[in-house]
CSV table of C-alpha atoms in Angstrom, one decimal:
chain,number,residue,atom,x,y,z
V,1,MET,CA,0.1,0.0,-0.2
V,2,ASN,CA,2.7,2.4,0.9
V,3,ILE,CA,4.5,1.5,-2.2
V,4,ALA,CA,1.8,2.2,-4.5
V,5,ALA,CA,1.2,5.5,-2.6
V,6,ALA,CA,5.0,6.6,-2.9
V,7,ALA,CA,4.4,5.6,-6.8
V,8,ASN,CA,1.4,7.9,-7.2
V,9,GLU,CA,3.2,10.6,-5.4
V,10,THR,CA,6.2,10.2,-7.9
V,11,LEU,CA,3.9,10.3,-10.7
V,12,ALA,CA,2.3,13.6,-9.3
V,13,HIS,CA,5.8,15.2,-9.0
V,14,ASN,CA,6.7,14.2,-12.6
V,15,SER,CA,3.3,15.7,-13.9
V,16,ASN,CA,3.9,18.8,-12.3
V,17,LEU,CA,7.5,19.0,-13.7
V,18,LEU,CA,6.0,18.2,-16.9
V,19,VAL,CA,3.6,21.1,-16.7
V,20,TYR,CA,6.1,23.4,-15.7
V,21,SER,CA,8.6,22.3,-18.8
V,22,ALA,CA,5.5,23.1,-21.2
V,23,MET,CA,5.1,26.6,-19.7
V,24,ALA,CA,8.7,27.1,-20.3
V,25,VAL,CA,8.7,25.9,-24.1
V,26,TYR,CA,5.3,27.7,-24.4
V,27,THR,CA,7.1,30.7,-23.5
V,28,LEU,CA,9.7,30.6,-26.1
V,29,ALA,CA,6.8,29.4,-28.5
V,30,PHE,CA,5.2,32.9,-27.5
V,31,LEU,CA,8.4,34.8,-28.2
V,32,ALA,CA,8.7,33.3,-31.5
V,33,HIS,CA,5.2,34.1,-32.4
V,34,MET,CA,5.9,37.6,-31.3
V,35,ALA,CA,9.0,37.7,-33.6
V,36,GLU,CA,6.9,36.3,-36.5
V,37,TRP,CA,4.3,39.4,-36.2
V,38,VAL,CA,7.2,41.9,-35.7
V,39,PHE,CA,9.2,40.7,-38.4
V,40,GLY,CA,6.4,40.1,-41.0
V,41,SER,CA,6.2,42.9,-43.4
V,42,ARG,CA,3.5,45.2,-44.3
V,43,SER,CA,1.5,42.9,-46.7
V,44,LYS,CA,-0.2,43.4,-50.1
V,45,VAL,CA,-3.8,43.3,-48.2
V,46,GLY,CA,-3.6,46.7,-46.9
V,47,ARG,CA,-2.6,48.4,-50.3
V,48,THR,CA,-5.1,46.5,-52.0
V,49,ALA,CA,-7.8,47.6,-49.6
V,50,ALA,CA,-6.6,51.4,-49.9
V,51,ALA,CA,-6.7,50.7,-53.8
V,52,LEU,CA,-10.4,49.5,-53.6
V,53,THR,CA,-11.5,52.6,-51.7
V,54,ALA,CA,-9.7,54.7,-54.0
V,55,GLN,CA,-11.7,53.7,-56.9
V,56,SER,CA,-14.4,56.1,-56.7
V,57,THR,CA,-11.7,58.8,-56.9
V,58,ALA,CA,-10.2,57.1,-60.1
V,59,SER,CA,-13.4,57.1,-61.7
V,60,ALA,CA,-14.1,60.8,-61.1
V,61,THR,CA,-10.6,61.4,-62.7
V,62,VAL,CA,-11.2,59.4,-65.8
V,63,SER,CA,-14.8,61.0,-66.1
V,64,ALA,CA,-13.2,64.6,-66.1
V,65,ARG,CA,-10.5,63.7,-68.8
V,66,LYS,CA,-13.2,62.5,-71.0
V,67,SER,CA,-15.3,65.5,-70.7
V,68,GLN,CA,-11.9,67.7,-71.4
V,69,GLN,CA,-11.5,65.4,-74.3
V,70,GLY,CA,-15.1,65.7,-75.7
V,71,GLY,CA,-15.0,69.3,-75.7
V,72,ALA,CA,-17.9,71.7,-74.6
V,73,THR,CA,-20.7,69.2,-75.8
V,74,ALA,CA,-19.3,66.4,-73.3
V,75,VAL,CA,-21.7,65.3,-70.6
V,76,LEU,CA,-20.0,64.6,-67.3
V,77,GLU,CA,-20.8,61.0,-66.3
V,78,ARG,CA,-23.3,60.6,-63.2
V,79,PRO,CA,-20.5,59.8,-60.0
V,80,GLU,CA,-20.5,56.4,-58.7
V,81,VAL,CA,-22.6,56.2,-55.3
V,82,VAL,CA,-20.5,54.0,-53.1
V,83,THR,CA,-22.5,52.3,-50.2
V,84,LYS,CA,-21.0,50.6,-47.1
V,85,SER,CA,-21.3,46.9,-47.6
V,86,VAL,CA,-23.0,44.5,-45.1
V,87,ALA,CA,-20.4,43.9,-42.4
V,88,GLY,CA,-18.1,40.9,-43.2
V,89,ASN,CA,-18.8,41.0,-46.8
V,90,ARG,CA,-16.6,43.6,-48.2
V,91,ASP,CA,-14.7,42.4,-51.4
V,92,VAL,CA,-11.3,42.3,-49.7
V,93,PRO,CA,-8.9,39.4,-49.8
V,94,ASP,CA,-7.3,37.7,-46.8
V,95,GLY,CA,-4.1,38.6,-45.3
V,96,PRO,CA,-1.1,36.5,-45.8
V,97,GLY,CA,-1.2,35.7,-41.9
V,98,ALA,CA,1.2,36.8,-39.0
V,99,ALA,CA,4.4,36.2,-41.1
V,100,GLY,CA,3.3,38.8,-43.9
V,101,ASP,CA,5.2,38.0,-46.8
V,102,THR,CA,8.5,37.9,-45.9
V,103,GLU,CA,11.1,34.7,-45.4
V,104,LYS,CA,12.2,36.0,-41.9
V,105,GLY,CA,8.7,36.2,-40.7
V,106,ASP,CA,7.8,32.8,-42.2
V,107,LEU,CA,10.7,31.3,-40.6
V,108,TYR,CA,10.1,32.4,-37.0
V,109,GLY,CA,6.7,31.4,-37.7
V,110,ARG,CA,7.9,27.8,-38.5
V,111,ILE,CA,9.8,27.9,-35.1
V,112,ALA,CA,6.7,28.9,-33.1
V,113,ILE,CA,4.9,26.1,-34.6
V,114,SER,CA,7.5,23.7,-33.8
V,115,LEU,CA,8.1,24.9,-30.3
V,116,THR,CA,4.2,25.0,-29.8
V,117,VAL,CA,4.3,21.0,-30.9
V,118,LEU,CA,7.0,20.4,-28.3
V,119,ALA,CA,5.3,22.2,-25.5
V,120,TRP,CA,1.8,20.5,-26.3
V,121,ALA,CA,3.7,17.1,-26.0
V,122,LEU,CA,5.4,17.9,-22.6
V,123,HIS,CA,1.7,19.6,-21.5
V,124,VAL,CA,-0.3,16.1,-22.9
V,125,GLY,CA,2.3,14.1,-20.9
V,126,GLY,CA,1.6,16.1,-17.7
V,127,VAL,CA,-2.2,15.6,-18.1
V,128,LEU,CA,-1.7,11.8,-18.6
V,129,THR,CA,0.7,11.5,-16.0
V,130,ARG,CA,-1.8,13.2,-13.4
V,131,ALA,CA,-4.3,10.7,-14.5
V,132,LEU,CA,-1.9,7.6,-13.8
V,133,SER,CA,-1.2,9.4,-10.2
V,134,VAL,CA,-5.0,9.6,-9.3
V,135,GLU,CA,-5.9,6.6,-11.4
V,136,ARG,CA,-9.0,8.2,-12.9
V,137,ALA,CA,-9.9,10.9,-15.4
V,138,PRO,CA,-7.7,13.8,-14.9
V,139,TRP,CA,-10.5,16.5,-14.7
V,140,GLY,CA,-11.7,16.1,-11.0
V,141,ASN,CA,-10.9,19.7,-9.8
V,142,MET,CA,-10.4,23.0,-11.4
V,143,TYR,CA,-6.6,22.4,-11.5
V,144,GLU,CA,-6.9,19.2,-13.6
V,145,PHE,CA,-9.8,20.9,-15.8
V,146,SER,CA,-7.6,24.1,-16.6
V,147,THR,CA,-4.5,22.1,-17.5
V,148,THR,CA,-6.6,19.6,-19.7
V,149,PHE,CA,-8.6,22.5,-21.1
V,150,ALA,CA,-5.5,24.2,-22.5
V,151,ALA,CA,-4.2,20.9,-23.9
V,152,VAL,CA,-7.4,20.4,-25.7
V,153,ALA,CA,-7.4,24.1,-27.0
V,154,VAL,CA,-4.0,23.7,-28.5
V,155,GLY,CA,-4.3,20.3,-30.0
V,156,LEU,CA,-7.4,21.4,-31.8
V,157,TYR,CA,-5.2,24.3,-33.1
V,158,LEU,CA,-2.6,22.0,-34.2
V,159,LEU,CA,-5.2,19.6,-35.6
V,160,LEU,CA,-6.3,22.7,-38.1
V,161,LEU,CA,-3.0,23.1,-39.0
V,162,VAL,CA,-2.2,19.6,-40.0
V,163,LEU,CA,-5.7,19.6,-42.0
V,164,GLY,CA,-4.1,22.5,-44.1
V,165,LYS,CA,-6.4,25.4,-42.5
V,166,LYS,CA,-4.6,28.6,-42.7
V,167,VAL,CA,-5.0,29.5,-38.9
V,168,ARG,CA,-1.4,30.4,-38.0
V,169,TRP,CA,-2.7,33.8,-36.8
V,170,ILE,CA,-4.6,32.4,-33.7
V,171,GLY,CA,-0.9,31.1,-32.5
V,172,LEU,CA,-0.2,34.4,-30.5
V,173,PRO,CA,-3.5,34.8,-29.0
V,174,LEU,CA,-3.5,31.1,-28.1
V,175,VAL,CA,-0.2,30.6,-26.7
V,176,THR,CA,-0.8,33.9,-24.5
V,177,THR,CA,-3.8,32.6,-23.1
V,178,VAL,CA,-2.6,29.1,-22.5
V,179,LEU,CA,0.1,30.4,-20.4
V,180,LEU,CA,-2.3,32.6,-18.4
V,181,ASP,CA,-4.2,29.7,-17.8
V,182,LEU,CA,-1.5,27.1,-16.8
V,183,GLY,CA,0.1,30.1,-14.5
V,184,LEU,CA,-3.4,30.5,-12.8
V,185,ALA,CA,-3.5,26.5,-12.8
V,186,VAL,CA,-0.1,26.0,-11.0
V,187,SER,CA,-0.2,29.0,-8.7
V,188,VAL,CA,-4.0,29.6,-7.4
V,189,LEU,CA,-6.0,26.7,-8.4
V,190,TYR,CA,-3.3,23.7,-7.7
V,191,THR,CA,-4.7,20.8,-5.9
V,192,ALA,CA,-2.7,17.8,-4.8
V,193,SER,CA,-3.7,14.5,-6.3
V,194,ASP,CA,-6.3,12.9,-4.3
V,195,GLN,CA,-9.4,10.5,-4.9
V,196,LEU,CA,-12.9,11.8,-5.6
V,197,VAL,CA,-16.1,11.6,-3.3
V,198,PRO,CA,-18.4,8.8,-4.4
V,199,ALA,CA,-20.8,11.0,-6.5
V,200,LEU,CA,-18.3,11.4,-8.8
V,201,HIS,CA,-17.1,7.9,-9.5
V,202,SER,CA,-18.8,7.0,-12.5
V,203,TYR,CA,-18.4,6.7,-16.1
V,204,TRP,CA,-20.4,9.8,-16.8
V,205,LEU,CA,-17.4,11.7,-15.4
V,206,TRP,CA,-15.4,10.7,-18.6
V,207,ILE,CA,-18.2,11.6,-20.7
V,208,HIS,CA,-19.7,14.7,-19.4
V,209,VAL,CA,-16.4,16.4,-18.4
V,210,SER,CA,-14.5,15.5,-21.6
V,211,CYS,CA,-17.6,17.2,-23.9
V,212,ALA,CA,-17.6,20.2,-21.7
V,213,ILE,CA,-13.7,20.4,-22.2
V,214,ILE,CA,-13.9,20.0,-26.0
V,215,SER,CA,-16.6,22.3,-26.3
V,216,GLY,CA,-15.1,24.9,-24.4
V,217,ALA,CA,-11.8,24.4,-26.4
V,218,ALA,CA,-13.6,24.9,-29.7
V,219,LEU,CA,-15.8,27.7,-28.5
V,220,TYR,CA,-12.5,29.6,-27.4
V,221,LEU,CA,-11.1,29.1,-30.8
V,222,GLY,CA,-14.4,30.8,-32.0
V,223,ALA,CA,-14.1,33.7,-29.4
V,224,VAL,CA,-10.9,34.5,-30.5
V,225,SER,CA,-11.9,34.7,-34.3
V,226,THR,CA,-14.9,36.6,-33.3
V,227,LEU,CA,-13.0,39.1,-31.6
V,228,LEU,CA,-10.6,39.9,-34.2
V,229,PHE,CA,-13.3,39.9,-36.8
V,230,LEU,CA,-14.6,43.2,-34.7
V,231,PHE,CA,-11.3,44.6,-35.2
V,232,ARG,CA,-10.7,43.8,-38.8
V,233,ASP,CA,-14.3,44.9,-39.5
V,234,SER,CA,-13.8,48.2,-37.9
V,235,TYR,CA,-10.4,48.4,-39.8
V,236,GLU,CA,-12.1,47.8,-43.2
V,237,SER,CA,-14.8,50.4,-42.4
V,238,LYS,CA,-12.3,53.0,-41.8
V,239,LEU,CA,-10.6,52.0,-45.0
V,240,ALA,CA,-13.8,52.1,-47.0
V,241,ASP,CA,-14.4,55.6,-45.8
V,242,PRO,CA,-11.5,57.8,-47.0
V,243,ALA,CA,-13.1,61.1,-45.7
V,244,GLY,CA,-13.0,59.5,-41.9
V,245,LYS,CA,-10.3,58.9,-39.7
V,246,GLN,CA,-8.0,56.3,-41.1
V,247,PRO,CA,-6.3,53.7,-38.9
V,248,GLY,CA,-2.8,54.3,-37.5
V,249,ALA,CA,0.2,52.6,-38.8
V,250,PHE,CA,0.4,50.1,-36.1
V,251,ALA,CA,-3.1,49.0,-36.5
V,252,SER,CA,-2.7,48.6,-40.3
V,253,SER,CA,0.6,46.4,-39.6
V,254,VAL,CA,-1.2,43.9,-37.6
V,255,LEU,CA,-4.6,44.0,-39.0
V,256,GLU,CA,-3.9,44.1,-42.6
V,257,ARG,CA,-2.2,40.6,-42.0
V,258,LEU,CA,-5.3,38.8,-40.6
V,259,PRO,CA,-7.9,37.2,-42.8
V,260,SER,CA,-10.7,39.5,-44.0
V,261,ALA,CA,-13.8,40.2,-41.7
V,262,ALA,CA,-15.8,38.0,-43.8
V,263,SER,CA,-13.2,35.1,-43.3
V,264,LEU,CA,-13.0,35.7,-39.5
V,265,ASP,CA,-16.8,35.8,-39.3
V,266,LYS,CA,-17.1,32.5,-41.4
V,267,PHE,CA,-14.6,30.7,-39.5
V,268,ALA,CA,-15.9,31.8,-36.0
V,269,TYR,CA,-19.5,30.9,-37.2
V,270,ARG,CA,-18.4,27.2,-38.5
V,271,VAL,CA,-16.6,26.5,-35.1
V,272,ASN,CA,-19.5,27.6,-33.2
V,273,ALA,CA,-22.2,25.8,-35.2
V,274,THR,CA,-20.1,22.6,-35.2
V,275,VAL,CA,-19.4,22.3,-31.6
V,276,PHE,CA,-23.0,23.5,-30.5
V,277,PRO,CA,-24.6,20.1,-30.7
V,278,LEU,CA,-21.7,18.8,-28.6
V,279,TRP,CA,-22.3,21.4,-26.0
V,280,THR,CA,-26.1,20.3,-26.0
V,281,PHE,CA,-25.1,16.9,-25.7
V,282,THR,CA,-22.8,18.0,-22.5
V,283,ILE,CA,-25.8,19.3,-20.7
V,284,ILE,CA,-27.9,16.4,-21.4
V,285,ALA,CA,-25.4,14.2,-20.2
V,286,GLY,CA,-24.9,16.3,-16.9
V,287,ALA,CA,-28.6,15.9,-16.5
V,288,ILE,CA,-28.2,12.2,-16.9
V,289,TRP,CA,-25.6,11.9,-14.2
V,290,ALA,CA,-27.2,14.1,-12.0
V,291,GLU,CA,-30.3,11.9,-12.1
V,292,ALA,CA,-28.0,8.9,-11.2
V,293,ALA,CA,-25.9,10.7,-8.6
V,294,TRP,CA,-29.0,13.0,-6.8
V,295,GLY,CA,-32.1,11.3,-8.0
V,296,ARG,CA,-33.1,14.2,-10.4
V,297,TYR,CA,-32.1,15.4,-13.8
V,298,TRP,CA,-32.6,19.2,-13.1
V,299,GLY,CA,-32.6,21.1,-9.9
V,300,TRP,CA,-31.5,24.6,-10.8
V,301,ASP,CA,-27.9,24.4,-9.4
V,302,PRO,CA,-26.1,27.3,-10.2
V,303,LYS,CA,-23.9,25.3,-12.6
V,304,GLU,CA,-26.6,24.0,-14.1
V,305,VAL,CA,-28.4,27.2,-14.5
V,306,TRP,CA,-25.2,28.8,-16.2
V,307,ALA,CA,-24.6,25.9,-18.6
V,308,PHE,CA,-28.1,26.4,-19.7
V,309,ILE,CA,-27.7,30.3,-20.0
V,310,THR,CA,-24.5,29.6,-22.2
V,311,TRP,CA,-26.5,27.5,-24.4
V,312,VAL,CA,-29.2,29.9,-24.7
V,313,ALA,CA,-26.7,32.7,-25.4
V,314,TYR,CA,-25.0,30.4,-28.5
V,315,ALA,CA,-28.4,29.4,-29.5
V,316,SER,CA,-29.4,33.2,-29.9
V,317,TYR,CA,-25.7,33.7,-31.6
V,318,LEU,CA,-26.9,31.0,-34.4
V,319,HIS,CA,-30.3,32.3,-34.8
V,320,ALA,CA,-29.0,35.7,-35.2
V,321,ARG,CA,-26.8,34.5,-38.0
V,322,ALA,CA,-29.7,33.3,-39.8
V,323,THR,CA,-31.4,36.7,-39.4
V,324,ALA,CA,-30.3,39.2,-41.7
V,325,GLY,CA,-30.6,42.2,-39.4
V,326,TRP,CA,-28.7,40.7,-36.9
V,327,LYS,CA,-25.5,39.4,-39.0
V,328,GLY,CA,-22.2,40.9,-38.6
V,329,ARG,CA,-21.2,42.9,-35.4
V,330,LYS,CA,-24.7,42.2,-33.6
V,331,ALA,CA,-24.5,38.6,-34.0
V,332,ALA,CA,-20.7,38.6,-32.9
V,333,TYR,CA,-21.5,40.5,-29.8
V,334,LEU,CA,-23.8,37.6,-29.0
V,335,GLY,CA,-21.0,35.1,-29.7
V,336,LEU,CA,-18.6,36.7,-27.3
V,337,ILE,CA,-21.3,36.9,-24.8
V,338,GLY,CA,-22.0,33.4,-24.9
V,339,PHE,CA,-18.2,32.6,-24.2
V,340,ALA,CA,-18.2,35.0,-21.5
V,341,CYS,CA,-21.3,33.0,-19.9
V,342,TYR,CA,-19.0,29.7,-20.6
V,343,LEU,CA,-16.0,31.4,-18.4
V,344,PHE,CA,-18.4,32.6,-15.8
V,345,ASN,CA,-19.6,29.1,-15.4
V,346,TYR,CA,-16.2,27.7,-15.0
V,347,TYR,CA,-14.4,30.2,-12.9
V,348,GLY,CA,-17.3,32.5,-11.2
V,349,VAL,CA,-19.6,29.5,-10.2
V,350,ASN,CA,-17.0,27.4,-9.1
V,351,ILE,CA,-15.3,30.0,-6.8
V,352,PHE,CA,-17.7,32.5,-5.9
V,353,VAL,CA,-21.1,30.6,-5.8
V,354,THR,CA,-21.9,27.6,-3.6
V,355,GLY,CA,-23.8,24.7,-5.0
V,356,LEU,CA,-23.8,20.8,-5.5
V,357,HIS,CA,-21.0,21.0,-8.1
V,358,SER,CA,-18.8,22.5,-5.4
V,359,TYR,CA,-17.8,19.2,-3.7
V,360,ALA,CA,-14.8,18.6,-5.8
V,361,GLY,CA,-13.0,21.5,-4.4
V,362,VAL,CA,-10.8,24.3,-6.4
């Protein structure tokens, strides 16, 4: 018995070392991602977008020349009426990504991805070693949930890259938030390896919580894309209005390298729409587990309530996308509200609200 306890303690110690090692490599990946953005040159997107906004001026010049050549009888052409397109639907090409169009930027980007893969391997090793030390699913408390959540989020990002999706622009915000998440986990949320209370000893722990983690990781990627969509849409709006205030040099150097607002909006919608059924199943699985553990499917526990509020927020987002008057920025705000509800359901309810889900501790 003592030998088994010592072995589990050693595994827990190794798990901590792997997580700290992953954080160190994630830090190097963060610096490489920063270098990718810094050394990536200003792309052709900004010049192309600026050229699109200057079309009306060019048309007016051509019309004036025609009138001069035609003599006094020439009639000036009616000036073209330029109206603002629906948000996210402008005819603007995607940017080349964080690396811009330079070899140096691309080199740093490849280094960043390689370091992210190495950090993720160490990270997953830490999660699996934690599972071996506790002999159960490694998400029985907030520390374990946080570390697993971050590993799944990075895993989804790397999977998209393997599938050939051009999502390297997510790398910097992803690695930044993963470092914040792991830093909070090891410094504030850390809980020593221990067994769970009897109510959690169920195969539904594997099903319900794993679905919640995968859903949250995917919703996070959608939230990042939605937030960047708002910045890029504002940037494109300023370019489309040459008489208004133009974006500054720093904003242009960053935002012109992102995908277009339409592409960001489409990516966020596809991610959220794809994972929404899984989040629905997560709530259903939780209700089934609640009936087995507590004898009722639904009891308006704070965790249950906020899971349902999150579901309603994303259902509203998806409905808004199908409604003409709510596309674009209005729908994006609903998407961000939905992810904010998810975060509060995790951090706020677990830390500040007492309920039946509080038995697992921090």
